[in-house]
Amino acid sequence: MSSKSYPYTPATALAQALGKIDQESQGVVLPIHVATTYIRGKDNSYPTGNIYSRADNPTYKPVEELLCQLEQGHQALLFGSGMAAATAVFQGLRPGDHVLAPKVMYWALRNWLLNFATDWGLVIEFIDMTQLSEVSKALQPGKTKLVWLETPGNPMWTISDIAEISALAKGAGAFVAVDSTCATPLLTQPLTIGADIVMHSATKYLNGHSDVIAGALITKHDNDYWQRIRAVRAQGGAVPSPHDAAQLLRGMRTMHLRVRESCANAMFLAQQLEQHPQIIEVLYPGLPSFSGHDVATKQMHGGFGGMFSIRVQGGEQAAVHLAANTKLWKRATSLGGVESLIEHRASVEGAGTPCPPDLLRLSAGIEDKDELLADILQALPK
Ligand SMILES: *Cc1c(COP(=O)(O)O)cnc(C)c1O
């Protein structure tokens, strides 16, 4: 499946979806395969490799090849959601395996790790992934099987150093998997700097239109661990519908334009809001004042992402007031769509959140930047 030989840039790869056409109709858009089951040959084999759609579907192939190309991977797998993709990586481990995960990470996955993975015998240790000394201290050679990273990490946008952590993990015999949802395959390619597996919530920037739930994993190597992860998808049926896979590919064809605009809008808004007396702090990897800025500059190329958070003067009440009074910014969870979203995270995440109560998470869409700024300013408490 690896398509490393495709000779064009990511922009061309995306716009043309690797240039594939439908051989049968000569259509410039590929068909959706709705069949759940496939005919066996007379010799009892499956000549096309297609068997049954709980395990795999030909509609996924062009999306998986495109992701492989963008991430420079060996093989990609689509999943029915980002969570289905992420949890497959943990389900591929065995009881007693030790895992390092970041203290700041996507909340629903942290909850799943605490509520399910630990009950099934995984030993999960949450550490500060921004400190390399903490990573080396926590790694247990022979026992640590996986280091899970998320960078930039929801919702404080903490940056972990993929290259340095991968080198440490390799020394201890552990795999490194990166939730790269917010970096997108355009800004960071974790597999090229040492990571073994990349995960994306395709619901976010890949699709970009808030109308598909899907996820993806891309691996650098084929090995026993990857085969177990494949089996988790195939045997459990953690797959998207073929219609969603086709809609995802349509969304991906404009990803480079959307991500560019979202990054530019986020940078503009972060810079402007940092100057405002009613904003205590702006958390954005693109700001020189941000603690992870240097590492972000090293491993992110072409932008620092479309996500940032702000802390509002006046505490939780002021933050909730701001979110309640925006007109353009939609009050909703999720991120990475063409429309800008705003959310008070502490009330979503509940007890144990690393989020201060005065924090709002913002997903910059692709609207006019001055209108987005003016909308936030008019919503600040008077
Ligand atoms: C949304 C998200 C997920 C989960 O993806 P779903 O498609 O909603 O299941 C995981 N990680 C990050 C960083 C996300 O933003």
Short mmCIF file of C-alpha atoms and ligand atoms in Angstrom, two decimals:
data_model
loop_
_atom_site.label_atom_id
_atom_site.label_comp_id
_atom_site.label_asym_id
_atom_site.label_seq_id
_atom_site.Cartn_x
_atom_site.Cartn_y
_atom_site.Cartn_z
CA MET A 1 0.00 0.00 0.00
CA SER A 2 2.97 2.28 0.59
CA SER A 3 2.95 5.07 -2.01
CA LYS A 4 6.24 6.77 -1.16
CA SER A 5 7.00 6.81 -4.88
CA TYR A 6 4.35 9.49 -5.60
CA PRO A 7 6.57 12.29 -6.90
CA TYR A 8 4.46 15.39 -6.11
CA THR A 9 4.03 17.71 -3.13
CA PRO A 10 1.35 17.27 -0.41
CA ALA A 11 -0.76 20.03 -2.05
CA THR A 12 -0.89 18.11 -5.31
CA ALA A 13 -1.33 14.75 -3.58
CA LEU A 14 -4.33 16.14 -1.69
CA ALA A 15 -6.00 18.11 -4.48
CA GLN A 16 -5.84 15.12 -6.82
CA ALA A 17 -6.22 12.42 -4.16
CA LEU A 18 -3.02 10.90 -5.61
CA GLY A 19 -4.44 11.28 -9.12
CA LYS A 20 -6.52 8.12 -9.02
CA ILE A 21 -9.42 7.73 -11.41
CA ASP A 22 -12.09 5.02 -11.57
CA GLN A 23 -10.80 2.51 -14.12
CA GLU A 24 -14.24 1.18 -15.01
CA SER A 25 -16.08 4.49 -15.63
CA GLN A 26 -13.06 6.81 -16.11
CA GLY A 27 -14.67 9.03 -13.45
CA VAL A 28 -12.39 11.57 -11.75
CA VAL A 29 -14.00 10.71 -8.42
CA LEU A 30 -13.70 7.19 -7.07
CA PRO A 31 -16.81 5.07 -6.42
CA ILE A 32 -18.26 4.14 -3.01
CA HIS A 33 -18.29 0.38 -2.45
CA VAL A 34 -21.41 -0.50 -0.48
CA ALA A 35 -21.18 -4.31 -0.69
CA THR A 36 -20.79 -6.08 2.64
CA THR A 37 -19.63 -9.36 1.07
CA TYR A 38 -17.58 -10.50 -1.94
CA ILE A 39 -17.63 -13.51 -4.27
CA ARG A 40 -15.09 -16.28 -3.78
CA GLY A 41 -13.23 -17.69 -6.74
CA LYS A 42 -13.99 -21.25 -7.88
CA ASP A 43 -10.72 -22.29 -6.25
CA ASN A 44 -12.25 -20.99 -2.98
CA SER A 45 -9.79 -18.04 -2.78
CA TYR A 46 -10.66 -14.32 -2.74
CA PRO A 47 -8.99 -13.03 -5.92
CA THR A 48 -9.35 -9.31 -5.00
CA GLY A 49 -8.52 -9.72 -1.31
CA ASN A 50 -11.98 -8.40 -0.42
CA ILE A 51 -13.90 -10.76 1.86
CA TYR A 52 -16.33 -9.02 4.23
CA SER A 53 -16.75 -5.34 5.07
CA ARG A 54 -16.52 -5.59 8.84
CA ALA A 55 -12.77 -6.03 8.35
CA ASP A 56 -12.01 -3.86 5.32
CA ASN A 57 -13.60 -2.07 2.36
CA PRO A 58 -12.10 -0.95 -0.96
CA THR A 59 -13.46 2.59 -0.38
CA TYR A 60 -10.85 3.01 2.39
CA LYS A 61 -7.88 2.24 0.16
CA PRO A 62 -7.41 5.63 -1.55
CA VAL A 63 -7.78 7.44 1.79
CA GLU A 64 -5.27 5.11 3.45
CA GLU A 65 -2.80 5.49 0.58
CA LEU A 66 -3.07 9.27 0.73
CA LEU A 67 -2.43 9.25 4.49
CA CYS A 68 0.56 6.93 3.97
CA GLN A 69 1.96 9.33 1.42
CA LEU A 70 1.49 12.42 3.62
CA GLU A 71 2.96 10.76 6.73
CA GLN A 72 5.66 8.82 4.82
CA GLY A 73 4.42 5.61 6.39
CA HIS A 74 4.35 1.97 5.42
CA GLN A 75 0.64 1.32 5.89
CA ALA A 76 -2.48 3.17 7.09
CA LEU A 77 -5.79 2.01 8.53
CA LEU A 78 -9.05 3.94 8.70
CA PHE A 79 -11.21 3.54 11.81
CA GLY A 80 -14.79 4.43 12.73
CA SER A 81 -13.58 7.27 14.98
CA GLY A 82 -10.42 8.84 16.36
CA MET A 83 -11.13 7.07 19.66
CA ALA A 84 -11.50 3.71 17.87
CA ALA A 85 -8.08 4.31 16.27
CA ALA A 86 -6.42 5.42 19.53
CA THR A 87 -7.90 2.63 21.66
CA ALA A 88 -6.80 0.00 19.09
CA VAL A 89 -3.19 1.01 19.80
CA PHE A 90 -3.70 0.19 23.49
CA GLN A 91 -5.79 -2.92 22.81
CA GLY A 92 -2.84 -4.29 20.85
CA LEU A 93 -0.81 -4.40 24.09
CA ARG A 94 -0.89 -7.19 26.69
CA PRO A 95 -1.74 -7.26 30.42
CA GLY A 96 1.19 -6.05 32.54
CA ASP A 97 2.62 -3.83 29.77
CA HIS A 98 3.79 -0.46 31.06
CA VAL A 99 2.70 2.67 29.15
CA LEU A 100 3.74 6.30 29.48
CA ALA A 101 1.13 8.92 28.60
CA PRO A 102 1.12 12.71 28.96
CA LYS A 103 -0.64 14.52 31.80
CA VAL A 104 -2.07 16.94 29.22
CA MET A 105 -3.94 14.94 26.59
CA TYR A 106 -7.28 14.49 24.87
CA TRP A 107 -9.73 14.12 27.75
CA ALA A 108 -11.89 11.27 26.44
CA LEU A 109 -8.83 9.09 25.80
CA ARG A 110 -7.41 9.82 29.26
CA ASN A 111 -10.79 8.75 30.71
CA TRP A 112 -10.82 5.55 28.65
CA LEU A 113 -7.29 4.70 29.80
CA LEU A 114 -8.33 5.19 33.44
CA ASN A 115 -11.71 3.44 33.14
CA PHE A 116 -10.89 0.51 30.86
CA ALA A 117 -7.22 0.05 29.96
CA THR A 118 -6.08 -0.13 33.58
CA ASP A 119 -8.85 -2.66 34.42
CA TRP A 120 -7.55 -4.85 31.59
CA GLY A 121 -4.09 -4.90 33.15
CA LEU A 122 -2.19 -2.11 31.39
CA VAL A 123 -0.04 -0.07 33.76
CA ILE A 124 -0.45 3.54 32.65
CA GLU A 125 1.75 6.27 34.06
CA PHE A 126 0.86 9.90 33.33
CA ILE A 127 3.94 12.13 33.23
CA ASP A 128 5.00 15.63 32.16
CA MET A 129 6.08 14.90 28.56
CA THR A 130 7.62 18.37 28.18
CA GLN A 131 10.46 17.30 30.53
CA LEU A 132 12.87 14.83 28.91
CA SER A 133 14.35 14.02 32.32
CA GLU A 134 10.90 12.83 33.48
CA VAL A 135 10.60 10.62 30.40
CA SER A 136 14.00 8.96 30.96
CA LYS A 137 13.23 8.47 34.64
CA ALA A 138 9.85 6.86 33.91
CA LEU A 139 10.99 4.50 31.11
CA GLN A 140 11.44 0.91 32.36
CA PRO A 141 13.57 -1.01 29.81
CA GLY A 142 11.89 -4.29 28.90
CA LYS A 143 8.66 -3.34 30.69
CA THR A 144 7.61 -0.08 28.99
CA LYS A 145 6.02 -1.09 25.69
CA LEU A 146 4.50 2.19 24.54
CA VAL A 147 5.02 5.93 24.92
CA TRP A 148 1.90 7.82 23.89
CA LEU A 149 2.36 11.44 22.83
CA GLU A 150 -0.07 14.16 21.85
CA THR A 151 1.48 17.29 20.43
CA PRO A 152 0.23 20.01 20.47
CA GLY A 153 -1.66 18.56 23.46
CA ASN A 154 -5.28 19.39 24.18
CA PRO A 155 -6.22 21.91 25.57
CA MET A 156 -3.06 23.65 26.86
CA TRP A 157 -1.22 22.99 23.53
CA THR A 158 1.83 21.62 25.34
CA ILE A 159 4.54 20.49 22.93
CA SER A 160 6.45 17.23 23.34
CA ASP A 161 9.73 16.68 21.55
CA ILE A 162 8.97 13.74 19.24
CA ALA A 163 12.59 13.17 18.09
CA GLU A 164 14.15 13.28 21.57
CA ILE A 165 11.44 11.17 23.22
CA SER A 166 11.56 8.62 20.38
CA ALA A 167 15.31 8.24 20.84
CA LEU A 168 14.85 7.66 24.59
CA ALA A 169 11.98 5.20 24.00
CA LYS A 170 13.95 3.28 21.39
CA GLY A 171 16.78 2.88 23.87
CA ALA A 172 14.32 1.28 26.31
CA GLY A 173 12.68 -0.93 23.66
CA ALA A 174 9.35 0.94 23.67
CA PHE A 175 7.19 1.99 20.71
CA VAL A 176 6.16 5.63 20.28
CA ALA A 177 2.68 6.55 19.06
CA VAL A 178 1.68 10.18 18.44
CA ASP A 179 -1.81 11.68 18.44
CA SER A 180 -1.04 14.22 15.72
CA THR A 181 -4.65 15.36 15.20
CA CYS A 182 -3.93 19.03 15.91
CA ALA A 183 -0.62 19.13 14.01
CA THR A 184 -2.25 17.52 10.94
CA PRO A 185 -0.11 15.51 8.47
CA LEU A 186 0.89 18.83 6.89
CA LEU A 187 2.66 20.55 9.81
CA THR A 188 4.44 17.59 11.44
CA GLN A 189 5.40 14.12 10.17
CA PRO A 190 6.16 12.15 13.36
CA LEU A 191 7.24 8.98 11.47
CA THR A 192 10.09 10.89 9.81
CA ILE A 193 11.57 11.93 13.19
CA GLY A 194 11.45 8.64 15.08
CA ALA A 195 7.84 7.78 15.97
CA ASP A 196 6.45 4.32 15.11
CA ILE A 197 2.72 5.06 14.78
CA VAL A 198 0.73 8.23 14.06
CA MET A 199 -2.92 8.63 15.03
CA HIS A 200 -5.41 11.16 13.68
CA SER A 201 -8.96 11.96 14.55
CA ALA A 202 -10.04 12.29 10.91
CA THR A 203 -13.17 13.97 12.27
CA LYS A 204 -11.09 17.13 12.65
CA TYR A 205 -8.73 18.73 10.08
CA LEU A 206 -8.59 15.75 7.70
CA ASN A 207 -12.30 15.93 6.92
CA GLY A 208 -12.63 19.55 7.98
CA HIS A 209 -16.40 20.03 7.62
CA SER A 210 -17.79 18.69 10.93
CA ASP A 211 -19.85 16.06 9.11
CA VAL A 212 -17.86 12.81 9.41
CA ILE A 213 -16.64 10.84 12.46
CA ALA A 214 -13.54 8.80 11.56
CA GLY A 215 -10.01 8.05 12.67
CA ALA A 216 -6.75 6.76 11.25
CA LEU A 217 -3.49 5.09 12.19
CA ILE A 218 -0.34 5.12 10.08
CA THR A 219 2.64 2.87 10.86
CA LYS A 220 6.29 3.23 9.97
CA HIS A 221 6.94 -0.54 10.02
CA ASP A 222 5.03 -3.78 9.71
CA ASN A 223 5.60 -5.91 12.81
CA ASP A 224 3.72 -8.14 15.27
CA TYR A 225 2.39 -5.14 17.17
CA TRP A 226 0.93 -3.59 13.99
CA GLN A 227 -0.61 -6.95 13.03
CA ARG A 228 -2.36 -7.07 16.42
CA ILE A 229 -3.67 -3.54 15.89
CA ARG A 230 -4.95 -4.57 12.44
CA ALA A 231 -6.69 -7.52 14.05
CA VAL A 232 -8.35 -5.25 16.63
CA ARG A 233 -9.97 -3.31 13.78
CA ALA A 234 -10.83 -6.33 11.65
CA GLN A 235 -12.15 -8.60 14.40
CA GLY A 236 -13.96 -5.89 16.35
CA GLY A 237 -15.29 -4.11 13.25
CA ALA A 238 -14.01 -0.66 14.30
CA VAL A 239 -14.54 0.64 10.75
CA PRO A 240 -16.22 3.70 9.21
CA SER A 241 -19.07 3.40 6.72
CA PRO A 242 -17.92 3.46 3.08
CA HIS A 243 -19.99 6.65 2.60
CA ASP A 244 -18.07 8.37 5.39
CA ALA A 245 -14.76 7.20 3.93
CA ALA A 246 -15.69 8.74 0.57
CA GLN A 247 -16.84 11.99 2.20
CA LEU A 248 -13.57 12.07 4.17
CA LEU A 249 -11.56 11.81 0.96
CA ARG A 250 -13.56 14.70 -0.51
CA GLY A 251 -12.80 16.78 2.59
CA MET A 252 -9.10 15.93 2.44
CA ARG A 253 -8.77 17.29 -1.08
CA THR A 254 -8.83 20.86 0.30
CA MET A 255 -7.02 20.20 3.59
CA HIS A 256 -3.87 22.15 2.64
CA LEU A 257 -5.92 25.29 1.94
CA ARG A 258 -8.03 24.95 5.10
CA VAL A 259 -5.07 24.23 7.38
CA ARG A 260 -3.13 27.17 5.95
CA GLU A 261 -6.02 29.56 6.63
CA SER A 262 -6.72 28.15 10.10
CA CYS A 263 -3.04 28.53 11.04
CA ALA A 264 -2.91 32.11 9.77
CA ASN A 265 -6.12 33.02 11.59
CA ALA A 266 -4.97 31.39 14.85
CA MET A 267 -1.61 33.20 14.70
CA PHE A 268 -3.28 36.58 14.03
CA LEU A 269 -5.84 36.11 16.80
CA ALA A 270 -3.24 34.85 19.30
CA GLN A 271 -0.99 37.85 18.62
CA GLN A 272 -3.86 40.35 18.87
CA LEU A 273 -5.43 38.86 22.00
CA GLU A 274 -2.05 38.62 23.77
CA GLN A 275 -2.02 42.45 23.76
CA HIS A 276 -5.49 42.81 25.31
CA PRO A 277 -5.67 43.85 28.98
CA GLN A 278 -8.65 41.53 29.68
CA ILE A 279 -6.77 38.46 28.41
CA ILE A 280 -4.40 37.10 31.09
CA GLU A 281 -2.64 34.58 28.84
CA VAL A 282 -2.78 33.20 25.32
CA LEU A 283 -1.64 29.59 24.92
CA TYR A 284 -0.43 29.08 21.34
CA PRO A 285 2.72 27.27 20.14
CA GLY A 286 3.33 30.01 17.57
CA LEU A 287 3.89 32.74 20.20
CA PRO A 288 7.53 33.28 21.31
CA SER A 289 6.14 33.75 24.86
CA PHE A 290 4.81 30.14 24.86
CA SER A 291 6.92 27.61 26.77
CA GLY A 292 6.91 25.02 23.97
CA HIS A 293 7.68 27.50 21.18
CA ASP A 294 11.28 26.38 20.53
CA VAL A 295 10.44 22.68 20.20
CA ALA A 296 7.36 23.58 18.13
CA THR A 297 9.57 25.61 15.78
CA LYS A 298 11.85 22.58 15.40
CA GLN A 299 9.15 19.97 14.62
CA MET A 300 6.27 22.00 13.08
CA HIS A 301 6.68 23.33 9.55
CA GLY A 302 4.41 25.78 7.74
CA GLY A 303 2.38 26.79 10.79
CA PHE A 304 1.61 26.13 14.43
CA GLY A 305 -1.91 24.85 14.02
CA GLY A 306 -5.37 26.32 14.26
CA MET A 307 -5.91 25.69 17.98
CA PHE A 308 -5.25 28.08 20.85
CA SER A 309 -6.61 28.81 24.31
CA ILE A 310 -7.14 32.08 26.17
CA ARG A 311 -7.46 32.85 29.88
CA VAL A 312 -9.94 35.61 30.59
CA GLN A 313 -9.57 38.24 33.34
CA GLY A 314 -12.36 37.74 35.89
CA GLY A 315 -12.25 33.95 36.28
CA GLU A 316 -14.74 31.30 35.22
CA GLN A 317 -17.69 33.72 35.12
CA ALA A 318 -15.93 36.04 32.68
CA ALA A 319 -14.87 33.11 30.46
CA VAL A 320 -18.40 31.70 30.35
CA HIS A 321 -19.74 35.22 29.65
CA LEU A 322 -17.40 35.59 26.68
CA ALA A 323 -18.39 32.21 25.22
CA ALA A 324 -22.07 33.04 25.75
CA ASN A 325 -21.86 36.28 23.82
CA THR A 326 -20.00 35.44 20.63
CA LYS A 327 -22.05 35.52 17.44
CA LEU A 328 -19.67 34.10 14.83
CA TRP A 329 -17.75 31.72 17.09
CA LYS A 330 -20.01 28.71 17.62
CA ARG A 331 -20.28 27.36 21.19
CA ALA A 332 -19.55 23.68 20.56
CA THR A 333 -17.03 20.97 21.23
CA SER A 334 -14.72 19.56 18.53
CA LEU A 335 -12.20 21.34 16.32
CA GLY A 336 -10.59 21.48 12.91
CA GLY A 337 -13.65 22.46 10.86
CA VAL A 338 -14.09 25.41 8.52
CA GLU A 339 -16.24 27.16 11.13
CA SER A 340 -14.66 28.64 14.28
CA LEU A 341 -15.62 27.02 17.59
CA ILE A 342 -15.25 28.20 21.20
CA GLU A 343 -15.56 26.11 24.34
CA HIS A 344 -15.22 26.43 28.11
CA ARG A 345 -13.12 23.32 28.70
CA ALA A 346 -13.10 22.99 32.50
CA SER A 347 -16.87 22.39 32.52
CA VAL A 348 -16.49 19.70 29.83
CA GLU A 349 -13.57 17.92 31.47
CA GLY A 350 -14.83 18.02 35.08
CA ALA A 351 -12.77 17.03 38.14
CA GLY A 352 -9.08 16.33 37.53
CA THR A 353 -8.78 18.58 34.46
CA PRO A 354 -5.46 20.42 34.00
CA CYS A 355 -7.56 23.35 32.66
CA PRO A 356 -7.82 26.53 34.71
CA PRO A 357 -11.50 27.61 35.11
CA ASP A 358 -10.88 30.88 33.23
CA LEU A 359 -9.74 29.04 30.06
CA LEU A 360 -11.54 28.99 26.73
CA ARG A 361 -10.42 26.69 23.91
CA LEU A 362 -10.69 28.14 20.42
CA SER A 363 -10.61 26.36 17.07
CA ALA A 364 -9.86 28.94 14.38
CA GLY A 365 -11.82 28.28 11.19
CA ILE A 366 -11.30 29.88 7.81
CA GLU A 367 -13.58 32.92 8.16
CA ASP A 368 -12.39 36.54 7.84
CA LYS A 369 -9.80 37.14 10.58
CA ASP A 370 -10.88 40.68 11.46
CA GLU A 371 -14.50 39.59 11.87
CA LEU A 372 -13.39 36.73 14.14
CA LEU A 373 -11.34 39.14 16.30
CA ALA A 374 -14.11 41.75 16.49
CA ASP A 375 -16.56 39.04 17.57
CA ILE A 376 -14.36 38.06 20.53
CA LEU A 377 -13.74 41.66 21.55
CA GLN A 378 -17.46 42.56 21.57
CA ALA A 379 -18.18 39.45 23.70
CA LEU A 380 -15.71 40.34 26.49
CA PRO A 381 -17.42 41.37 29.76
CA LYS A 382 -17.78 45.19 29.93
C1 LIG B 1 -11.31 14.58 18.66
C2 LIG B 1 -10.02 14.06 19.10
C3 LIG B 1 -9.84 12.69 19.35
C4 LIG B 1 -10.97 11.70 19.23
O1 LIG B 1 -11.45 11.63 17.92
P1 LIG B 1 -12.98 11.24 17.56
O2 LIG B 1 -12.96 11.20 16.08
O3 LIG B 1 -13.85 12.31 18.16
O4 LIG B 1 -13.24 9.91 18.20
C5 LIG B 1 -8.59 12.27 19.77
N1 LIG B 1 -7.56 13.13 19.91
C6 LIG B 1 -7.69 14.45 19.67
C7 LIG B 1 -6.52 15.34 19.85
C8 LIG B 1 -8.92 14.96 19.26
O5 LIG B 1 -9.06 16.27 19.05
#
